[in-house]
XYZ file of C-alpha atoms in Angstrom:
453
model
C 98.682 102.050 77.871
C 97.261 103.880 75.526
C 98.579 107.079 75.750
C 96.318 108.649 73.733
C 93.514 107.799 76.029
C 91.150 110.570 76.752
C 90.312 110.065 80.751
C 87.659 111.429 82.928
C 90.486 113.101 84.347
C 92.001 115.017 81.741
C 88.836 115.337 79.992
C 87.653 117.624 83.113
C 91.522 119.193 83.198
C 90.514 119.926 79.275
C 87.109 121.379 79.832
C 88.143 123.530 82.998
C 91.040 125.419 80.789
C 88.672 125.646 78.254
C 86.326 127.217 80.427
C 88.838 129.490 82.170
C 90.112 130.865 78.850
C 86.028 131.167 77.615
C 85.929 133.157 81.034
C 88.604 135.406 80.918
C 88.000 136.809 77.249
C 84.198 137.648 78.272
C 85.386 139.001 81.607
C 82.891 137.941 83.378
C 82.341 136.615 86.925
C 80.245 133.054 86.900
C 77.237 133.282 88.935
C 74.989 130.359 90.073
C 72.035 129.481 87.973
C 68.646 129.550 89.847
C 68.534 127.007 92.576
C 72.075 125.579 92.043
C 74.131 125.581 94.664
C 77.817 126.885 94.269
C 79.088 123.401 95.856
C 77.255 121.769 92.591
C 79.357 124.195 90.042
C 82.829 123.011 91.719
C 84.908 120.865 89.548
C 84.722 117.070 90.823
C 87.001 115.571 92.401
C 88.160 112.618 90.095
C 90.228 109.979 91.741
C 92.063 107.157 89.185
C 91.576 103.621 89.819
C 93.434 100.691 88.664
C 93.274 96.981 88.320
C 94.423 94.330 86.212
C 91.388 92.636 84.501
C 89.607 92.643 81.405
C 86.904 94.081 79.413
C 84.091 92.350 82.064
C 86.280 93.941 84.912
C 86.178 97.536 83.122
C 82.190 97.002 82.984
C 82.494 95.548 86.861
C 84.220 98.611 88.181
C 82.257 101.126 85.992
C 79.061 99.748 87.490
C 80.735 99.968 90.997
C 82.102 103.111 90.545
C 78.673 104.506 89.547
C 76.815 103.490 92.801
C 80.051 104.972 94.719
C 79.361 108.289 92.897
C 75.696 108.088 93.538
C 76.524 108.536 97.076
C 79.725 110.951 97.439
C 78.353 113.612 95.003
C 81.082 115.674 93.709
C 83.519 112.601 93.400
C 84.321 110.397 90.508
C 85.654 107.603 90.087
C 88.245 106.897 87.194
C 88.173 103.247 86.591
C 90.834 101.543 84.290
C 91.631 97.737 83.788
C 94.545 96.433 81.901
C 95.608 93.119 80.951
C 97.933 91.020 83.204
C 100.824 92.127 81.576
C 100.509 95.516 80.782
C 99.600 96.212 84.269
C 102.066 94.482 86.307
C 104.511 97.102 84.044
C 102.568 100.298 84.271
C 102.226 100.378 87.977
C 105.301 99.566 89.308
C 106.787 102.585 86.423
C 104.159 105.017 88.171
C 105.003 104.489 91.573
C 108.962 104.657 90.187
C 107.556 108.084 88.677
C 105.501 109.514 91.485
C 102.152 109.277 88.673
C 100.502 106.198 90.469
C 96.701 106.115 89.947
C 95.262 107.573 93.195
C 94.082 103.687 94.345
C 94.838 100.797 92.264
C 94.409 96.691 93.102
C 98.070 94.864 93.967
C 98.031 91.100 94.080
C 100.400 89.776 96.964
C 103.816 90.349 95.001
C 102.457 93.645 93.682
C 101.836 94.440 97.131
C 105.055 93.601 98.370
C 106.489 95.476 95.834
C 104.860 98.390 96.280
C 104.966 98.210 99.994
C 108.889 97.924 99.512
C 108.727 100.880 97.157
C 106.750 103.362 99.242
C 104.546 103.224 96.329
C 101.523 102.380 99.290
C 99.895 104.587 101.989
C 100.010 103.674 105.908
C 96.133 102.498 106.202
C 96.382 102.151 110.015
C 94.989 105.263 111.303
C 92.192 105.603 108.976
C 90.846 102.206 109.023
C 90.848 102.648 113.701
C 89.089 106.108 112.439
C 86.641 105.220 110.098
C 83.147 106.035 110.873
C 81.310 103.055 110.637
C 83.679 100.887 111.779
C 85.124 99.005 109.084
C 84.982 95.694 111.074
C 88.473 94.618 109.896
C 87.934 90.538 111.999
C 85.713 90.179 108.787
C 87.971 90.973 105.973
C 89.655 87.524 104.426
C 93.508 87.397 104.273
C 94.187 90.434 106.470
C 97.726 89.252 106.337
C 98.381 89.906 102.345
C 98.214 93.700 103.485
C 99.883 93.591 107.070
C 103.606 94.851 107.331
C 105.199 95.341 110.729
C 101.736 95.430 112.085
C 100.584 98.413 110.062
C 98.102 97.934 107.339
C 98.623 99.191 103.666
C 95.503 97.892 101.900
C 91.837 96.594 101.811
C 90.586 93.565 99.493
C 89.116 94.154 96.162
C 89.080 90.349 95.924
C 90.084 87.067 97.091
C 90.283 83.493 95.978
C 91.280 79.744 96.769
C 92.818 77.248 94.968
C 90.496 74.372 95.360
C 90.068 71.156 93.316
C 87.319 70.887 90.395
C 85.847 67.632 90.492
C 83.448 66.159 87.207
C 80.319 64.543 89.425
C 79.219 62.602 86.186
C 82.026 60.871 86.398
C 82.319 59.868 89.793
C 78.949 58.695 89.468
C 79.586 56.453 86.293
C 82.566 54.868 88.356
C 79.964 54.056 91.589
C 82.362 55.945 93.370
C 81.698 58.640 96.840
C 82.697 62.070 95.737
C 85.249 63.785 97.128
C 83.278 66.464 98.914
C 80.837 63.563 100.369
C 84.209 61.724 101.880
C 85.458 65.904 103.073
C 81.816 65.710 104.724
C 81.352 62.557 106.118
C 85.183 62.016 107.367
C 87.491 64.880 106.953
C 90.981 64.182 107.042
C 90.071 60.347 107.877
C 88.359 59.462 104.612
C 89.721 62.683 101.905
C 93.534 62.286 102.019
C 96.834 61.582 100.427
C 95.856 57.589 100.701
C 91.831 57.509 99.692
C 93.447 60.618 97.092
C 95.344 57.658 95.032
C 92.653 55.082 95.718
C 90.149 56.854 93.851
C 92.658 58.016 90.943
C 93.313 54.308 90.251
C 89.796 53.753 89.439
C 89.236 57.097 87.449
C 92.289 56.979 85.373
C 91.178 54.741 81.847
C 92.058 53.410 78.918
C 88.996 54.416 76.872
C 89.984 53.198 73.536
C 91.752 50.146 74.255
C 95.123 51.125 72.630
C 97.264 50.840 76.256
C 97.537 54.562 77.127
C 95.258 56.331 79.415
C 92.870 58.909 77.697
C 91.423 59.905 81.521
C 93.264 60.579 83.799
C 91.988 61.222 87.668
C 93.630 64.529 88.133
C 94.777 67.290 85.786
C 98.768 67.159 87.508
C 100.611 69.217 89.907
C 101.143 72.613 89.018
C 101.184 76.479 89.899
C 99.734 77.146 93.304
C 98.561 73.508 93.659
C 101.942 72.015 94.013
C 102.732 74.645 97.011
C 99.538 73.515 98.846
C 100.416 69.923 98.111
C 104.028 70.082 99.391
C 102.343 71.837 102.807
C 99.830 69.223 103.047
C 102.857 66.907 103.933
C 104.101 69.344 105.878
C 107.048 70.717 104.405
C 107.232 74.097 103.022
C 109.187 76.594 100.796
C 110.849 78.931 103.309
C 110.873 78.856 107.122
C 108.825 81.495 109.027
C 111.235 84.368 109.224
C 111.883 83.989 105.593
C 115.620 83.151 105.854
C 116.115 79.332 105.116
C 115.162 77.503 102.122
C 113.001 74.583 103.690
C 112.344 72.610 100.044
C 114.857 70.077 100.781
C 113.822 69.378 104.644
C 112.581 65.702 105.100
C 109.091 66.872 105.154
C 109.039 68.371 102.097
C 111.063 65.559 100.261
C 108.350 63.311 101.569
C 105.447 65.437 99.692
C 107.590 65.654 96.691
C 107.977 61.773 96.831
C 104.154 61.596 96.870
C 103.573 64.594 93.773
C 105.863 61.549 92.002
C 103.801 58.596 93.153
C 101.199 60.005 91.184
C 102.750 60.427 88.037
C 104.260 56.470 88.606
C 100.879 55.104 88.962
C 99.499 57.320 85.962
C 96.807 59.248 88.245
C 98.309 62.097 86.509
C 100.070 62.713 83.395
C 104.077 62.926 83.099
C 104.190 66.527 81.851
C 106.315 66.280 78.595
C 102.763 64.334 77.545
C 101.084 67.088 76.937
C 97.852 65.759 77.259
C 95.830 69.162 76.741
C 96.690 69.177 73.168
C 94.901 65.935 73.112
C 91.867 67.391 74.514
C 92.517 65.255 77.528
C 91.823 68.126 79.916
C 88.695 68.843 82.973
C 86.566 71.318 80.526
C 86.167 67.914 77.671
C 85.377 65.778 80.325
C 88.405 63.574 80.362
C 89.971 64.396 83.451
C 88.047 63.721 86.666
C 89.183 66.389 88.925
C 91.505 69.278 88.406
C 92.888 72.529 89.790
C 90.401 75.286 89.971
C 90.132 78.725 91.913
C 86.978 79.676 93.477
C 87.356 83.292 91.857
C 87.781 82.287 88.192
C 86.612 78.648 87.720
C 82.971 80.107 88.698
C 82.535 81.337 85.449
C 81.798 77.700 84.060
C 78.481 78.636 85.718
C 77.325 81.417 83.511
C 75.137 80.238 80.673
C 77.420 81.065 77.525
C 80.368 79.103 79.055
C 78.456 75.891 80.661
C 80.177 72.600 81.074
C 78.651 69.932 79.677
C 78.694 67.812 82.875
C 78.098 68.563 87.081
C 81.333 69.587 88.980
C 82.176 70.937 92.592
C 84.849 72.349 94.290
C 86.828 70.357 97.391
C 89.636 71.173 99.253
C 92.772 69.719 98.561
C 93.236 66.145 100.440
C 95.079 65.989 103.553
C 98.318 64.726 103.949
C 100.632 64.386 106.995
C 100.456 68.473 107.829
C 96.869 68.342 107.544
C 94.536 70.089 105.254
C 95.853 73.053 102.888
C 95.063 75.497 100.291
C 96.835 78.174 98.299
C 94.474 81.540 98.760
C 95.488 85.206 98.554
C 94.065 88.830 97.552
C 94.052 91.488 95.355
C 94.431 94.638 97.591
C 92.835 98.156 97.072
C 96.014 100.608 98.050
C 96.462 104.765 98.204
C 98.901 105.818 96.265
C 101.141 107.952 98.735
C 101.227 109.993 95.400
C 97.742 110.893 95.574
C 96.420 113.967 95.898
C 92.813 113.218 97.353
C 93.536 110.376 99.930
C 90.607 110.931 102.183
C 88.134 110.075 98.954
C 90.515 107.683 97.739
C 90.571 105.708 100.903
C 86.268 106.383 100.910
C 86.346 104.594 97.919
C 88.516 101.222 98.345
C 86.605 100.947 101.592
C 83.601 101.034 99.750
C 84.985 98.421 97.119
C 86.093 96.079 100.279
C 82.466 96.278 101.366
C 79.672 93.862 101.840
C 77.279 96.770 100.614
C 79.122 97.137 97.243
C 78.128 93.327 96.485
C 74.773 93.638 97.526
C 74.049 96.983 95.858
C 75.524 95.774 92.463
C 73.607 92.318 93.181
C 70.512 94.390 93.886
C 71.423 96.271 90.023
C 71.606 92.940 88.134
C 75.350 92.525 88.484
C 76.560 89.355 90.070
C 80.236 89.903 91.802
C 80.351 86.480 92.207
C 81.002 85.604 88.805
C 84.560 88.093 88.368
C 85.415 88.826 91.769
C 85.842 86.076 95.194
C 84.559 87.586 98.087
C 86.321 89.864 100.330
C 84.931 89.206 103.619
C 83.432 86.501 105.956
C 79.963 87.788 105.909
C 79.857 87.384 101.803
C 79.484 83.972 102.110
C 75.778 84.554 103.938
C 74.544 87.186 101.258
C 72.465 85.759 98.894
C 74.584 88.239 96.251
C 77.182 85.495 96.947
C 74.733 82.476 97.466
C 72.524 82.726 94.742
C 74.581 83.128 91.753
C 76.692 79.953 92.963
C 73.599 78.110 94.127
C 74.501 74.915 92.214
C 78.054 74.697 94.240
C 78.937 73.090 97.638
C 79.249 76.889 99.331
C 79.946 75.737 102.990
C 82.911 73.518 100.712
C 84.026 77.130 99.395
C 84.340 78.786 102.465
C 86.228 75.329 104.060
C 89.190 76.572 101.517
C 89.413 79.839 103.289
C 89.600 78.122 106.505
C 92.418 75.785 105.565
C 94.291 79.108 103.826
C 96.885 78.582 106.725
C 99.610 80.309 107.468
C 98.677 83.558 105.693
C 99.426 85.774 103.937
C 101.175 82.822 101.639
C 103.345 84.455 99.357
C 106.871 84.904 101.051
C 107.950 88.139 102.602
C 111.167 87.821 99.831
C 112.177 89.212 97.111
C 110.964 88.209 93.822
C 108.321 85.931 95.230
C 106.527 84.679 92.084
C 109.868 83.751 90.982
C 110.651 81.350 93.656
C 107.131 79.849 93.582
C 106.427 79.641 89.737
C 109.746 79.480 88.491
C 112.260 77.863 90.603
C 110.505 75.716 92.507
C 107.442 75.123 89.634
C 110.457 74.444 87.624
C 112.325 71.480 89.702
C 109.019 69.461 90.332
C 108.145 69.550 86.562
C 111.855 68.389 86.154
C 111.130 65.396 88.898
C 107.764 64.650 87.360
C 109.318 64.046 84.243
C 112.061 61.840 85.663
C 114.999 63.811 85.218
C 115.640 64.052 88.929
C 115.069 62.341 91.667
C 113.089 64.422 94.236
C 116.430 65.003 96.535
C 117.913 66.069 93.583
C 115.163 68.712 92.603
C 114.832 69.463 96.175
C 118.752 70.591 96.406
C 118.563 72.255 92.888
C 115.944 74.073 94.014
C 117.082 75.063 97.627
C 120.946 75.897 95.701
C 119.156 78.862 93.542
C 116.646 80.096 96.180
C 119.851 80.555 98.371
C 122.480 82.266 95.793
C 119.552 84.262 93.579
C 117.134 85.114 96.494
C 118.243 84.857 99.977
C 121.786 86.039 99.434
């Protein structure tokens, strides 16, 4: 963080100091100007608010802060968006030093760590007493902020991780789209088997050199390989997070399915590094790819528009049914905040449907920067109008198939489990250096010794 940055808070403190010095020098007692109340002269309460993001995120938060301030005179929101790596370094240090912003956003791993460090205030009583009521049942992924029955956050944004598919490639191949299969037959039509059948028809050697230069699916990575494992009936941990299940029979079966996608050339092997050859979704040479419902929608922007029609679909069903990855970024109130009441009021607004609709009426489209915070968001024109080219009910299906909840385990260093240990062993298997059973056993050995122990 740039320590030379003059925030609204520091400016107000500086201005207050200068004013005090001037008043002392003049030996004068301030009086309100005609028509100005004493309250209007009071220094505003400044609430620090931080999130990870970029310039677009900063503009979003500044706009929402302005809307909140209009309805809450005397309270000012000092918003700050920081790049991902800077943010994930800054907030834990601030929590440890008792200097965290009044409110900040926490992705699931940071939410867990903030709660464990005592940096996030318990909001249960405030939520229960809120007037008007918050309707907590309307909130998406409430489990991401719940610990031992108490609530420590309200959603700032949420995502599901689904599949994007190129409608043009399906039309050229004369194939029904995944969305059409899902809506016509559910798990009977859109499943592990049909995924393979379709994939074999969409993988093509376009230049006749004997090697595919168009693939059906971009590959297994990130959250996709966790969702596919769960669709097969497996998982990373048991419900109590005391046992690694990657080497269970159900999980190994899921790993074997993933490997079969490489062996049948439906997805490229990791060592091929096809993205460097221009074989990816954006170039139109990948029929399907993983995509998030809060980031990928930016491809609808006029300046980011892809040269083909596309849409979302949930991952195909396996023996365990449909499974999607999904999570939220939670807004929390810092336990070190001197103004918890106003901080809570801000995150209630930030999590509300009103924030979406007021922003949209003012010309800002939250649908292009943040995923919905509530089930009711799906019915709002603030969501449906900007994303009208997409299958909105399908996006909602991704949230419905995100179960159990939350997805990130309540364990030490959860992202290291999912995106380092587990992901590395999956890639070893996909490269052919380990069998599915070997990769599963090695993943569990590391999880048992370095995490669960």
